Short mmCIF file of N, CA, C and O in Angstrom, two decimals:
data_model
loop_
_atom_site.label_atom_id
_atom_site.label_comp_id
_atom_site.label_asym_id
_atom_site.label_seq_id
_atom_site.Cartn_x
_atom_site.Cartn_y
_atom_site.Cartn_z
N LEU A 1 -61.33 81.49 -73.07
CA LEU A 1 -61.37 80.25 -72.33
C LEU A 1 -62.77 80.75 -71.84
O LEU A 1 -63.46 80.51 -71.54
N ARG A 2 -63.46 79.44 -72.55
CA ARG A 2 -64.89 79.09 -72.73
C ARG A 2 -64.78 77.52 -72.86
O ARG A 2 -64.53 76.79 -73.30
N GLY A 3 -66.25 77.26 -71.68
CA GLY A 3 -66.18 75.39 -71.89
C GLY A 3 -67.26 75.06 -72.62
O GLY A 3 -67.90 75.88 -73.46
N ARG A 4 -67.85 73.69 -72.61
CA ARG A 4 -68.90 73.37 -73.21
C ARG A 4 -70.33 74.25 -72.54
O ARG A 4 -71.16 74.53 -73.81
N ASP A 5 -70.58 74.68 -71.68
CA ASP A 5 -71.72 75.40 -71.06
C ASP A 5 -71.35 76.77 -71.16
O ASP A 5 -70.81 77.38 -70.08
N ASP A 6 -72.12 77.40 -72.11
CA ASP A 6 -71.98 79.04 -72.39
C ASP A 6 -72.97 79.61 -71.93
O ASP A 6 -73.29 80.94 -72.26
N SER A 7 -73.87 79.36 -71.22
CA SER A 7 -75.28 80.05 -70.61
C SER A 7 -74.51 81.03 -70.02
O SER A 7 -73.46 81.39 -68.84
N ASP A 8 -75.48 81.86 -69.86
CA ASP A 8 -75.60 82.80 -68.97
C ASP A 8 -75.48 82.44 -67.27
O ASP A 8 -75.96 81.56 -66.96
N PRO A 9 -74.46 82.78 -66.65
CA PRO A 9 -74.59 82.44 -65.12
C PRO A 9 -75.23 82.88 -64.40
O PRO A 9 -76.01 81.95 -63.47
N GLY A 10 -76.50 83.80 -64.31
CA GLY A 10 -77.60 83.68 -63.92
C GLY A 10 -77.57 84.27 -62.57
O GLY A 10 -75.86 84.58 -61.90
N VAL A 11 -78.05 84.52 -61.95
CA VAL A 11 -78.51 85.14 -60.15
C VAL A 11 -79.03 84.09 -59.34
O VAL A 11 -79.53 83.55 -59.62
N ASP A 12 -77.98 83.84 -57.96
CA ASP A 12 -78.20 82.74 -57.35
C ASP A 12 -79.62 83.77 -56.13
O ASP A 12 -80.24 82.76 -55.84
N ASP A 13 -78.90 84.32 -55.81
CA ASP A 13 -80.07 84.80 -55.24
C ASP A 13 -79.76 86.51 -54.90
O ASP A 13 -78.92 87.07 -55.65
N GLU A 14 -80.39 87.69 -53.95
CA GLU A 14 -79.70 88.96 -53.75
C GLU A 14 -78.23 89.13 -53.70
O GLU A 14 -77.85 90.56 -53.70
N THR A 15 -77.92 88.12 -52.66
CA THR A 15 -76.72 88.58 -52.33
C THR A 15 -75.15 87.49 -53.24
O THR A 15 -74.56 88.38 -52.71
N HIS A 16 -75.41 86.56 -53.86
CA HIS A 16 -74.17 85.75 -54.61
C HIS A 16 -75.21 85.81 -56.26
O HIS A 16 -75.93 86.21 -56.72
N VAL A 17 -74.05 85.53 -56.41
CA VAL A 17 -73.88 86.13 -57.92
C VAL A 17 -73.23 84.00 -58.74
O VAL A 17 -72.07 83.70 -58.04
N ARG A 18 -73.95 83.43 -59.57
CA ARG A 18 -73.63 82.10 -59.89
C ARG A 18 -72.58 82.48 -61.44
O ARG A 18 -72.38 83.37 -62.04
N VAL A 19 -71.49 82.25 -60.94
CA VAL A 19 -69.83 82.19 -61.64
C VAL A 19 -69.27 80.83 -62.41
O VAL A 19 -69.95 80.55 -61.52
N PRO A 20 -69.34 80.91 -63.83
CA PRO A 20 -68.76 80.15 -64.24
C PRO A 20 -67.75 79.08 -63.99
O PRO A 20 -66.67 80.11 -63.50
N LEU A 21 -67.32 77.98 -63.21
CA LEU A 21 -66.05 77.33 -62.80
C LEU A 21 -65.78 76.74 -64.34
O LEU A 21 -66.74 75.70 -64.16
N ILE A 22 -64.74 76.75 -64.62
CA ILE A 22 -64.24 76.07 -65.75
C ILE A 22 -63.20 75.31 -65.12
O ILE A 22 -62.26 75.47 -64.35
N ARG A 23 -63.41 73.37 -65.28
CA ARG A 23 -63.11 72.60 -65.18
C ARG A 23 -61.87 72.73 -65.98
O ARG A 23 -61.28 71.70 -66.61
N GLN A 24 -60.91 73.63 -65.84
CA GLN A 24 -59.49 73.88 -66.82
C GLN A 24 -58.76 74.60 -65.80
O GLN A 24 -58.54 75.71 -64.82
N GLU A 25 -57.30 74.02 -64.99
CA GLU A 25 -56.73 74.70 -63.87
C GLU A 25 -55.96 75.49 -64.53
O GLU A 25 -55.30 74.83 -65.37
N VAL A 26 -55.28 76.47 -63.84
CA VAL A 26 -54.68 77.22 -64.12
C VAL A 26 -53.03 77.06 -63.27
O VAL A 26 -53.25 77.13 -62.32
N ALA A 27 -51.94 77.21 -64.23
CA ALA A 27 -51.01 76.91 -63.27
C ALA A 27 -50.25 78.37 -62.50
O ALA A 27 -50.13 79.11 -63.24
N ALA A 28 -50.18 77.61 -61.35
CA ALA A 28 -49.53 79.38 -61.30
C ALA A 28 -47.65 78.10 -60.85
O ALA A 28 -47.44 77.58 -59.98
N GLY A 29 -47.17 78.22 -61.79
CA GLY A 29 -45.88 77.26 -62.11
C GLY A 29 -45.78 77.72 -63.21
O GLY A 29 -45.85 78.02 -64.30
N PRO A 30 -45.20 76.51 -64.18
CA PRO A 30 -44.73 76.56 -65.47
C PRO A 30 -45.90 76.19 -66.44
O PRO A 30 -45.99 76.69 -67.62
N GLY A 31 -47.09 76.31 -66.16
CA GLY A 31 -48.21 75.68 -66.90
C GLY A 31 -49.43 74.62 -66.98
O GLY A 31 -48.67 73.36 -66.94
N MET A 32 -50.11 74.84 -67.34
CA MET A 32 -51.29 73.53 -67.83
C MET A 32 -51.93 73.76 -69.04
O MET A 32 -52.48 74.86 -69.42
N GLU A 33 -51.51 72.49 -69.87
CA GLU A 33 -52.32 72.73 -70.91
C GLU A 33 -53.83 72.91 -70.90
O GLU A 33 -54.32 72.30 -69.92
N ILE A 34 -54.17 73.56 -71.90
CA ILE A 34 -55.26 74.12 -71.91
C ILE A 34 -56.31 72.79 -72.57
O ILE A 34 -56.29 72.71 -73.66
N ALA A 35 -57.39 72.67 -71.74
CA ALA A 35 -58.38 71.19 -72.66
C ALA A 35 -58.98 71.88 -73.85
O ALA A 35 -59.30 73.55 -73.72
N ASP A 36 -59.61 71.34 -75.17
CA ASP A 36 -60.11 71.61 -75.73
C ASP A 36 -61.34 72.12 -75.34
O ASP A 36 -62.17 73.07 -75.58
N TYR A 37 -62.34 71.21 -74.65
CA TYR A 37 -63.68 71.60 -74.46
C TYR A 37 -64.13 71.18 -72.59
O TYR A 37 -64.43 70.18 -72.23
N PRO A 38 -63.15 72.20 -71.94
CA PRO A 38 -63.61 72.04 -70.45
C PRO A 38 -64.60 71.81 -69.67
O PRO A 38 -65.71 72.67 -70.37
N GLU A 39 -64.93 71.16 -69.21
CA GLU A 39 -66.03 71.14 -68.10
C GLU A 39 -66.85 72.14 -67.74
O GLU A 39 -65.60 73.23 -67.24
N VAL A 40 -67.78 72.62 -67.67
CA VAL A 40 -68.25 74.14 -66.75
C VAL A 40 -69.15 73.82 -65.96
O VAL A 40 -70.32 72.88 -65.64
N SER A 41 -69.19 74.07 -64.82
CA SER A 41 -70.23 74.26 -63.27
C SER A 41 -70.05 75.50 -63.06
O SER A 41 -69.88 76.40 -63.86
N THR A 42 -71.06 75.81 -61.79
CA THR A 42 -71.11 76.86 -61.27
C THR A 42 -70.26 77.33 -59.74
O THR A 42 -70.52 76.18 -58.97
N ILE A 43 -70.14 78.10 -59.45
CA ILE A 43 -69.85 78.81 -57.96
C ILE A 43 -70.35 80.21 -57.33
O ILE A 43 -70.63 81.27 -58.30
N ALA A 44 -70.96 80.10 -56.41
CA ALA A 44 -71.82 81.03 -56.14
C ALA A 44 -70.52 81.91 -55.34
O ALA A 44 -69.78 81.63 -54.84
N VAL A 45 -70.80 83.06 -55.70
CA VAL A 45 -69.77 84.60 -54.97
C VAL A 45 -70.46 85.78 -54.60
O VAL A 45 -71.53 85.78 -54.85
N PRO A 46 -70.05 85.56 -53.35
CA PRO A 46 -71.24 87.16 -52.77
C PRO A 46 -70.81 88.21 -53.81
O PRO A 46 -69.52 88.53 -54.56
N ARG A 47 -72.38 89.10 -53.75
CA ARG A 47 -71.88 90.23 -54.35
C ARG A 47 -70.89 90.84 -54.26
O ARG A 47 -70.07 92.14 -55.04
N SER A 48 -71.15 91.48 -53.12
CA SER A 48 -70.10 91.94 -52.46
C SER A 48 -68.76 92.01 -52.78
O SER A 48 -67.96 93.60 -52.78
N LEU A 49 -68.10 91.12 -53.01
CA LEU A 49 -66.65 90.73 -53.46
C LEU A 49 -66.47 91.33 -54.93
O LEU A 49 -65.12 90.99 -56.17
N ILE A 50 -67.53 91.60 -56.03
CA ILE A 50 -67.73 91.04 -57.32
C ILE A 50 -67.88 92.98 -57.81
O ILE A 50 -68.00 93.10 -58.92
N SER A 51 -68.24 93.74 -56.71
CA SER A 51 -68.69 94.80 -57.09
C SER A 51 -68.15 95.65 -58.18
O SER A 51 -66.80 95.95 -58.19
N GLY A 52 -68.98 96.32 -58.93
CA GLY A 52 -68.39 97.18 -60.01
C GLY A 52 -67.74 95.97 -61.65
O GLY A 52 -67.33 96.72 -62.56
N HIS A 53 -68.23 94.60 -61.39
CA HIS A 53 -68.37 93.49 -62.33
C HIS A 53 -69.24 92.90 -62.84
O HIS A 53 -70.39 92.62 -61.83
N ASN A 54 -69.25 93.06 -64.10
CA ASN A 54 -70.66 92.49 -64.70
C ASN A 54 -70.44 91.03 -64.34
O ASN A 54 -69.44 90.64 -65.36
N PRO A 55 -71.69 90.29 -64.01
CA PRO A 55 -71.57 88.54 -63.60
C PRO A 55 -71.29 87.92 -65.01
O PRO A 55 -70.80 86.88 -65.12
N ALA A 56 -71.95 88.85 -65.91
CA ALA A 56 -71.85 87.71 -67.62
C ALA A 56 -70.41 87.67 -67.85
O ALA A 56 -70.71 86.60 -68.77
N HIS A 57 -69.55 88.40 -67.45
CA HIS A 57 -68.33 88.59 -67.98
C HIS A 57 -66.81 87.65 -67.35
O HIS A 57 -66.16 88.05 -67.26
N LEU A 58 -67.57 86.87 -65.83
CA LEU A 58 -66.60 86.64 -64.90
C LEU A 58 -66.76 85.35 -65.08
O LEU A 58 -67.74 84.57 -65.71
N ARG A 59 -65.40 84.66 -64.75
CA ARG A 59 -64.92 83.07 -64.92
C ARG A 59 -63.96 82.72 -63.69
O ARG A 59 -63.46 83.40 -63.44
N ALA A 60 -64.28 81.76 -63.12
CA ALA A 60 -63.43 81.13 -62.16
C ALA A 60 -62.69 79.76 -62.48
O ALA A 60 -63.31 79.35 -63.82
N VAL A 61 -61.58 79.80 -62.46
CA VAL A 61 -60.44 78.49 -62.24
C VAL A 61 -59.93 77.82 -61.48
O VAL A 61 -59.74 79.19 -60.34
N THR A 62 -59.86 76.86 -61.21
CA THR A 62 -58.74 76.69 -59.76
C THR A 62 -57.44 76.95 -60.28
O THR A 62 -56.79 76.28 -61.05
N VAL A 63 -56.45 77.24 -59.37
CA VAL A 63 -54.79 77.29 -59.20
C VAL A 63 -54.63 76.27 -59.09
O VAL A 63 -54.78 75.45 -58.13
N ARG A 64 -53.18 75.41 -59.43
CA ARG A 64 -52.38 74.44 -59.48
C ARG A 64 -51.12 74.76 -58.78
O ARG A 64 -50.23 75.85 -60.27
N GLY A 65 -50.67 74.97 -58.06
CA GLY A 65 -48.72 75.34 -57.97
C GLY A 65 -48.75 76.06 -57.03
O GLY A 65 -50.04 77.28 -56.35
N ASP A 66 -47.53 77.10 -56.59
CA ASP A 66 -47.43 77.89 -55.50
C ASP A 66 -46.38 79.27 -55.99
O ASP A 66 -46.04 79.52 -55.46
N SER A 67 -46.69 79.63 -57.63
CA SER A 67 -45.62 80.20 -57.86
C SER A 67 -46.35 81.57 -57.34
O SER A 67 -45.52 83.03 -57.60
N GLN A 68 -47.27 81.84 -56.95
CA GLN A 68 -48.16 83.22 -56.88
C GLN A 68 -48.34 83.00 -55.07
O GLN A 68 -48.85 84.29 -54.84
N LYS A 69 -47.82 82.35 -54.42
CA LYS A 69 -47.84 82.24 -52.81
C LYS A 69 -47.67 83.43 -52.29
O LYS A 69 -48.30 83.66 -51.53
N ASP A 70 -46.50 83.93 -52.55
CA ASP A 70 -46.53 85.36 -51.86
C ASP A 70 -47.31 86.79 -52.36
O ASP A 70 -47.40 87.87 -51.73
N ARG A 71 -48.48 86.34 -53.22
CA ARG A 71 -49.99 87.24 -53.16
C ARG A 71 -50.69 86.38 -52.80
O ARG A 71 -51.89 86.63 -52.62
N GLN A 72 -50.75 85.22 -51.71
CA GLN A 72 -51.33 84.67 -50.60
C GLN A 72 -52.11 83.76 -51.58
O GLN A 72 -53.97 83.83 -51.62
N ILE A 73 -51.87 83.42 -52.92
CA ILE A 73 -52.61 82.71 -54.00
C ILE A 73 -51.83 81.10 -53.91
O ILE A 73 -50.52 81.42 -54.21
N HIS A 74 -52.87 80.33 -53.78
CA HIS A 74 -52.14 78.80 -53.05
C HIS A 74 -52.93 77.64 -53.82
O HIS A 74 -54.22 77.69 -54.66
N ASP A 75 -52.18 77.06 -53.94
CA ASP A 75 -52.20 75.65 -54.61
C ASP A 75 -53.94 75.10 -53.99
O ASP A 75 -54.12 75.12 -53.15
N ARG A 76 -54.59 74.81 -55.26
CA ARG A 76 -56.15 74.58 -54.73
C ARG A 76 -57.34 75.68 -54.40
O ARG A 76 -58.50 75.63 -54.66
N ASP A 77 -56.53 76.86 -54.75
CA ASP A 77 -57.50 78.21 -55.08
C ASP A 77 -57.95 78.09 -55.93
O ASP A 77 -57.91 78.22 -57.29
N ILE A 78 -59.43 79.10 -55.83
CA ILE A 78 -60.22 79.59 -57.00
C ILE A 78 -60.05 80.87 -56.88
O ILE A 78 -60.71 81.88 -56.44
N VAL A 79 -59.84 81.12 -58.34
CA VAL A 79 -59.82 82.65 -58.48
C VAL A 79 -60.96 82.42 -60.05
O VAL A 79 -61.28 82.30 -60.72
N VAL A 80 -61.32 84.10 -59.66
CA VAL A 80 -62.17 85.07 -60.36
C VAL A 80 -61.36 85.95 -61.39
O VAL A 80 -60.60 86.85 -60.48
N TYR A 81 -61.43 85.99 -62.35
CA TYR A 81 -61.33 86.48 -63.60
C TYR A 81 -62.45 87.92 -64.55
O TYR A 81 -63.41 87.14 -64.35
N ASP A 82 -62.23 88.76 -64.48
CA ASP A 82 -62.92 89.46 -66.12
C ASP A 82 -62.52 89.57 -67.03
O ASP A 82 -61.55 89.97 -67.28
N THR A 83 -63.16 88.57 -67.89
CA THR A 83 -62.76 88.23 -69.38
C THR A 83 -63.46 90.02 -70.42
O THR A 83 -62.17 89.47 -71.02
N ARG A 84 -63.71 90.65 -69.69
CA ARG A 84 -63.54 92.45 -70.41
C ARG A 84 -61.85 92.87 -69.47
O ARG A 84 -62.20 94.24 -70.34
N ASP A 85 -61.54 92.50 -69.28
CA ASP A 85 -60.33 93.27 -68.68
C ASP A 85 -59.02 92.38 -68.86
O ASP A 85 -58.54 91.61 -68.08
N ALA A 86 -58.38 92.87 -70.34
CA ALA A 86 -57.19 92.07 -70.50
C ALA A 86 -56.10 93.09 -71.18
O ALA A 86 -54.94 92.69 -71.17
N ALA A 87 -56.07 94.12 -70.07
CA ALA A 87 -55.20 95.12 -70.07
C ALA A 87 -53.75 94.40 -69.25
O ALA A 87 -54.50 94.01 -68.20
N PRO A 88 -52.90 94.99 -69.78
CA PRO A 88 -51.90 94.55 -68.67
C PRO A 88 -51.09 94.94 -67.65
O PRO A 88 -51.66 95.98 -67.32
N GLU A 89 -50.00 94.65 -66.85
CA GLU A 89 -49.92 95.50 -65.76
C GLU A 89 -50.86 94.82 -64.69
O GLU A 89 -51.19 95.91 -63.65
N ASN A 90 -51.20 94.03 -65.23
CA ASN A 90 -52.36 92.88 -63.58
C ASN A 90 -51.81 91.83 -64.07
O ASN A 90 -51.52 91.44 -64.32
N LEU A 91 -52.71 91.33 -62.18
CA LEU A 91 -52.14 90.18 -62.50
C LEU A 91 -53.50 89.08 -63.13
O LEU A 91 -54.42 89.61 -62.83
N SER A 92 -53.02 88.30 -63.87
CA SER A 92 -54.03 88.03 -64.97
C SER A 92 -53.96 86.48 -65.66
O SER A 92 -53.18 85.87 -65.01
N VAL A 93 -54.48 85.83 -65.48
CA VAL A 93 -54.93 84.55 -66.19
C VAL A 93 -54.39 85.11 -67.57
O VAL A 93 -55.17 85.53 -68.44
N VAL A 94 -53.75 83.92 -68.33
CA VAL A 94 -53.02 84.19 -69.21
C VAL A 94 -53.05 82.40 -69.95
O VAL A 94 -52.56 81.84 -69.64
N SER A 95 -53.18 82.83 -71.24
CA SER A 95 -52.75 81.74 -71.88
C SER A 95 -51.80 81.81 -73.26
O SER A 95 -51.65 82.74 -73.37
N VAL A 96 -50.55 80.75 -73.19
CA VAL A 96 -49.47 80.82 -73.68
C VAL A 96 -48.80 79.59 -74.57
O VAL A 96 -49.08 78.89 -73.59
N ALA A 97 -49.34 79.53 -75.44
CA ALA A 97 -48.96 78.66 -76.97
C ALA A 97 -49.64 77.30 -76.29
O ALA A 97 -49.05 76.61 -75.72
N GLY A 98 -50.81 77.57 -75.81
CA GLY A 98 -51.67 76.30 -75.81
C GLY A 98 -51.67 75.81 -73.75
O GLY A 98 -52.19 74.87 -73.29
N GLN A 99 -50.99 76.50 -73.10
CA GLN A 99 -50.59 76.60 -71.24
C GLN A 99 -51.60 77.43 -71.08
O GLN A 99 -51.46 78.96 -71.52
N LEU A 100 -52.32 77.51 -69.41
CA LEU A 100 -52.77 78.46 -69.27
C LEU A 100 -52.38 78.93 -67.64
O LEU A 100 -51.77 77.73 -66.98
N VAL A 101 -52.05 79.82 -67.46
CA VAL A 101 -51.34 80.29 -66.53
C VAL A 101 -51.67 81.87 -65.21
O VAL A 101 -52.68 82.49 -65.99
N ILE A 102 -51.28 81.90 -64.15
CA ILE A 102 -51.52 83.32 -63.55
C ILE A 102 -50.58 83.58 -63.25
O ILE A 102 -49.59 82.98 -62.37
N LYS A 103 -49.98 85.12 -64.07
CA LYS A 103 -48.87 85.91 -63.75
C LYS A 103 -49.24 86.76 -63.53
O LYS A 103 -50.59 87.63 -63.86
N PHE A 104 -48.23 87.79 -62.78
CA PHE A 104 -48.79 89.55 -63.32
C PHE A 104 -48.02 89.88 -64.60
O PHE A 104 -46.88 89.28 -64.79
N VAL A 105 -48.18 90.27 -65.32
CA VAL A 105 -48.18 91.07 -66.48
C VAL A 105 -47.80 92.14 -66.89
O VAL A 105 -48.06 93.10 -66.36
N ALA A 106 -46.61 91.98 -66.95
CA ALA A 106 -45.40 93.62 -67.52
C ALA A 106 -44.90 93.62 -69.06
O ALA A 106 -44.83 92.76 -69.74
N VAL A 107 -45.92 94.58 -69.48
CA VAL A 107 -45.12 94.83 -70.87
C VAL A 107 -44.70 96.25 -71.39
O VAL A 107 -43.99 97.25 -70.30
N ASP A 108 -42.64 95.41 -71.78
CA ASP A 108 -42.48 96.79 -72.21
C ASP A 108 -42.40 97.10 -73.56
O ASP A 108 -41.77 95.95 -74.32
N ARG A 109 -43.08 98.23 -73.57
CA ARG A 109 -43.36 98.30 -74.74
C ARG A 109 -42.00 99.09 -75.67
O ARG A 109 -42.36 99.16 -77.23
N LEU A 110 -40.72 99.37 -75.41
CA LEU A 110 -40.00 99.85 -76.49
C LEU A 110 -39.51 98.61 -76.58
O LEU A 110 -38.43 98.81 -77.67
N LYS A 111 -39.33 97.60 -75.99
CA LYS A 111 -38.23 96.97 -75.92
C LYS A 111 -39.10 95.43 -76.71
O LYS A 111 -38.93 94.67 -77.41
N ASN A 112 -40.55 95.76 -77.03
CA ASN A 112 -41.36 94.77 -77.41
C ASN A 112 -41.68 93.75 -76.71
O ASN A 112 -41.33 92.45 -77.48
N THR A 113 -41.40 93.28 -75.40
CA THR A 113 -41.34 92.11 -74.65
C THR A 113 -42.76 91.94 -73.59
O THR A 113 -43.37 93.34 -73.05
N MET A 114 -42.93 90.89 -73.31
CA MET A 114 -44.22 90.75 -71.93
C MET A 114 -43.19 90.08 -70.96
O MET A 114 -42.87 88.68 -71.67
N SER A 115 -43.48 90.44 -70.15
CA SER A 115 -43.00 89.55 -69.19
C SER A 115 -44.02 88.55 -67.80
O SER A 115 -44.90 89.73 -67.83
N LEU A 116 -43.73 87.63 -67.84
CA LEU A 116 -44.58 86.91 -66.64
C LEU A 116 -44.79 86.73 -65.59
O LEU A 116 -43.13 86.15 -65.19
N LEU A 117 -44.85 87.27 -64.77
CA LEU A 117 -43.80 87.72 -62.86
C LEU A 117 -44.64 86.73 -62.49
O LEU A 117 -45.78 86.79 -61.84
N SER A 118 -43.83 85.59 -61.53
CA SER A 118 -44.66 85.14 -60.01
C SER A 118 -44.44 85.52 -58.94
O SER A 118 -43.35 87.27 -58.81
N ALA A 119 -44.75 85.56 -58.02
CA ALA A 119 -45.01 86.28 -56.37
C ALA A 119 -44.25 84.96 -55.82
O ALA A 119 -44.95 84.74 -54.46
N ASN A 120 -43.19 84.09 -56.17
CA ASN A 120 -42.22 83.28 -55.40
C ASN A 120 -41.42 83.64 -56.22
O ASN A 120 -40.94 82.99 -57.26
N GLU A 121 -39.90 83.91 -55.23
CA GLU A 121 -38.56 83.92 -56.25
C GLU A 121 -38.27 82.64 -56.92
O GLU A 121 -37.41 82.11 -57.73
N ALA A 122 -38.93 82.06 -56.23
CA ALA A 122 -38.23 79.87 -57.26
C ALA A 122 -38.68 80.20 -58.52
O ALA A 122 -38.27 79.61 -58.97
N PHE A 123 -39.81 81.19 -58.67
CA PHE A 123 -39.65 81.06 -60.16
C PHE A 123 -39.82 82.10 -60.96
O PHE A 123 -40.06 83.39 -61.05
N PRO A 124 -38.38 82.32 -61.59
CA PRO A 124 -38.04 83.68 -62.21
C PRO A 124 -39.38 84.86 -63.34
O PRO A 124 -40.03 83.21 -64.25
N PRO A 125 -38.88 85.32 -64.05
CA PRO A 125 -39.69 86.06 -65.04
C PRO A 125 -39.49 85.27 -66.58
O PRO A 125 -38.33 84.69 -66.55
N ARG A 126 -40.70 84.88 -66.95
CA ARG A 126 -40.76 84.68 -68.61
C ARG A 126 -41.12 85.71 -69.07
O ARG A 126 -41.74 86.33 -69.12
N VAL A 127 -40.01 85.71 -70.03
CA VAL A 127 -39.85 86.56 -70.94
C VAL A 127 -40.13 86.34 -72.44
O VAL A 127 -39.85 85.57 -72.90
N ILE A 128 -41.26 87.58 -72.41
CA ILE A 128 -41.61 86.79 -74.38
C ILE A 128 -41.22 87.69 -75.05
O ILE A 128 -41.67 89.08 -74.83
N GLU A 129 -41.19 87.59 -76.55
CA GLU A 129 -40.50 88.60 -77.38
C GLU A 129 -40.96 87.98 -78.55
O GLU A 129 -41.20 86.70 -78.60
N GLY A 130 -40.83 88.94 -79.63
CA GLY A 130 -41.31 88.34 -81.39
C GLY A 130 -41.97 87.60 -81.83
O GLY A 130 -43.27 87.63 -80.74
N THR A 131 -42.04 86.41 -82.38
CA THR A 131 -42.80 85.76 -83.06
C THR A 131 -43.66 85.47 -81.40
O THR A 131 -45.31 84.42 -81.80
N GLU A 132 -43.18 84.56 -80.33
CA GLU A 132 -43.66 84.16 -79.18
C GLU A 132 -45.06 85.39 -78.78
O GLU A 132 -46.47 84.83 -78.21
N LEU A 133 -44.91 86.19 -78.69
CA LEU A 133 -45.85 87.13 -78.53
C LEU A 133 -47.29 86.67 -79.10
O LEU A 133 -48.19 87.29 -78.75
N GLU A 134 -47.38 86.36 -80.65
CA GLU A 134 -48.92 85.80 -81.11
C GLU A 134 -49.58 84.45 -80.41
O GLU A 134 -50.64 84.57 -80.84
N SER A 135 -48.85 83.80 -79.34
CA SER A 135 -49.39 82.99 -78.71
C SER A 135 -49.66 83.01 -77.68
O SER A 135 -50.50 81.87 -76.53
N VAL A 136 -49.20 84.44 -76.78
CA VAL A 136 -50.36 84.89 -75.67
C VAL A 136 -51.66 85.56 -75.93
O VAL A 136 -51.77 86.55 -77.19
N LYS A 137 -52.23 85.34 -75.14
CA LYS A 137 -53.63 85.75 -75.03
C LYS A 137 -54.30 86.00 -73.32
O LYS A 137 -53.65 84.87 -72.68
N ILE A 138 -54.01 87.35 -72.86
CA ILE A 138 -54.58 87.79 -71.97
C ILE A 138 -56.50 87.30 -71.62
O ILE A 138 -57.00 88.19 -72.44
N GLU A 139 -56.54 86.65 -70.67
CA GLU A 139 -57.71 85.86 -70.44
C GLU A 139 -58.55 87.02 -70.01
O GLU A 139 -59.82 87.06 -70.17
N GLY A 140 -58.09 87.51 -68.84
CA GLY A 140 -58.78 88.81 -67.87
C GLY A 140 -58.32 88.76 -66.68
O GLY A 140 -56.89 87.65 -65.94
N LYS A 141 -58.12 90.21 -66.50
CA LYS A 141 -57.79 90.12 -64.93
C LYS A 141 -58.50 89.79 -63.61
O LYS A 141 -59.75 89.11 -63.30
N VAL A 142 -57.50 89.11 -62.59
CA VAL A 142 -57.96 88.36 -61.49
C VAL A 142 -58.76 89.04 -60.50
O VAL A 142 -57.71 90.53 -60.21
N ILE A 143 -59.84 89.12 -60.25
CA ILE A 143 -60.08 90.18 -59.05
C ILE A 143 -60.32 89.63 -58.00
O ILE A 143 -60.85 90.45 -57.06
N LEU A 144 -60.72 88.11 -57.87
CA LEU A 144 -61.05 87.84 -56.55
C LEU A 144 -60.29 86.79 -56.72
O LEU A 144 -59.79 85.59 -57.59
N ASN A 145 -59.58 86.26 -55.51
CA ASN A 145 -59.56 84.95 -54.89
C ASN A 145 -60.13 84.36 -53.44
O ASN A 145 -60.38 85.09 -52.65
N MET A 146 -60.35 82.83 -53.33
CA MET A 146 -61.31 82.50 -52.80
C MET A 146 -60.50 80.88 -52.02
O MET A 146 -59.93 80.28 -52.99
N HIS A 147 -59.85 81.31 -51.16
CA HIS A 147 -59.00 79.88 -50.43
C HIS A 147 -59.63 79.64 -48.77
O HIS A 147 -60.04 80.02 -48.56
N ARG A 148 -59.69 78.19 -48.96
CA ARG A 148 -60.16 77.77 -47.91
C ARG A 148 -58.83 77.40 -46.58
O ARG A 148 -57.76 77.80 -46.62
N MET A 149 -59.48 78.28 -45.47
CA MET A 149 -58.49 77.99 -43.88
C MET A 149 -57.70 76.67 -43.93
O MET A 149 -58.56 75.31 -43.83
#
């Protein structure tokens, strides 16, 4: 998922890094339509919170909904994800058939299925199989959640 401003996020100072904040909401629920060319701004993220990750591969999006509330990810939180880490079995930003969601991704290689799991019992797992798997892309692993108190 890229926006209109694909420039290098750059460095804010020795203690912070500028991470692109894509003006595309990610659903913690049924899904948000992906904008063709979302606007991009930046957000300052403390280096200490992204240790071990290359800032050039980080993106941030705003969460909408409460399907991840039991992971303490709430409506209007901002999550930072690493576009270089698209492995399953992680909490990830995922695009599914033109919709963007934040879910734990579980893969069953024997059944050839992918399950998108919420952290809220009100949202049942979404099992993806067959040709629908072709419409799924793990955009990146969530590495940081930022929310206001």
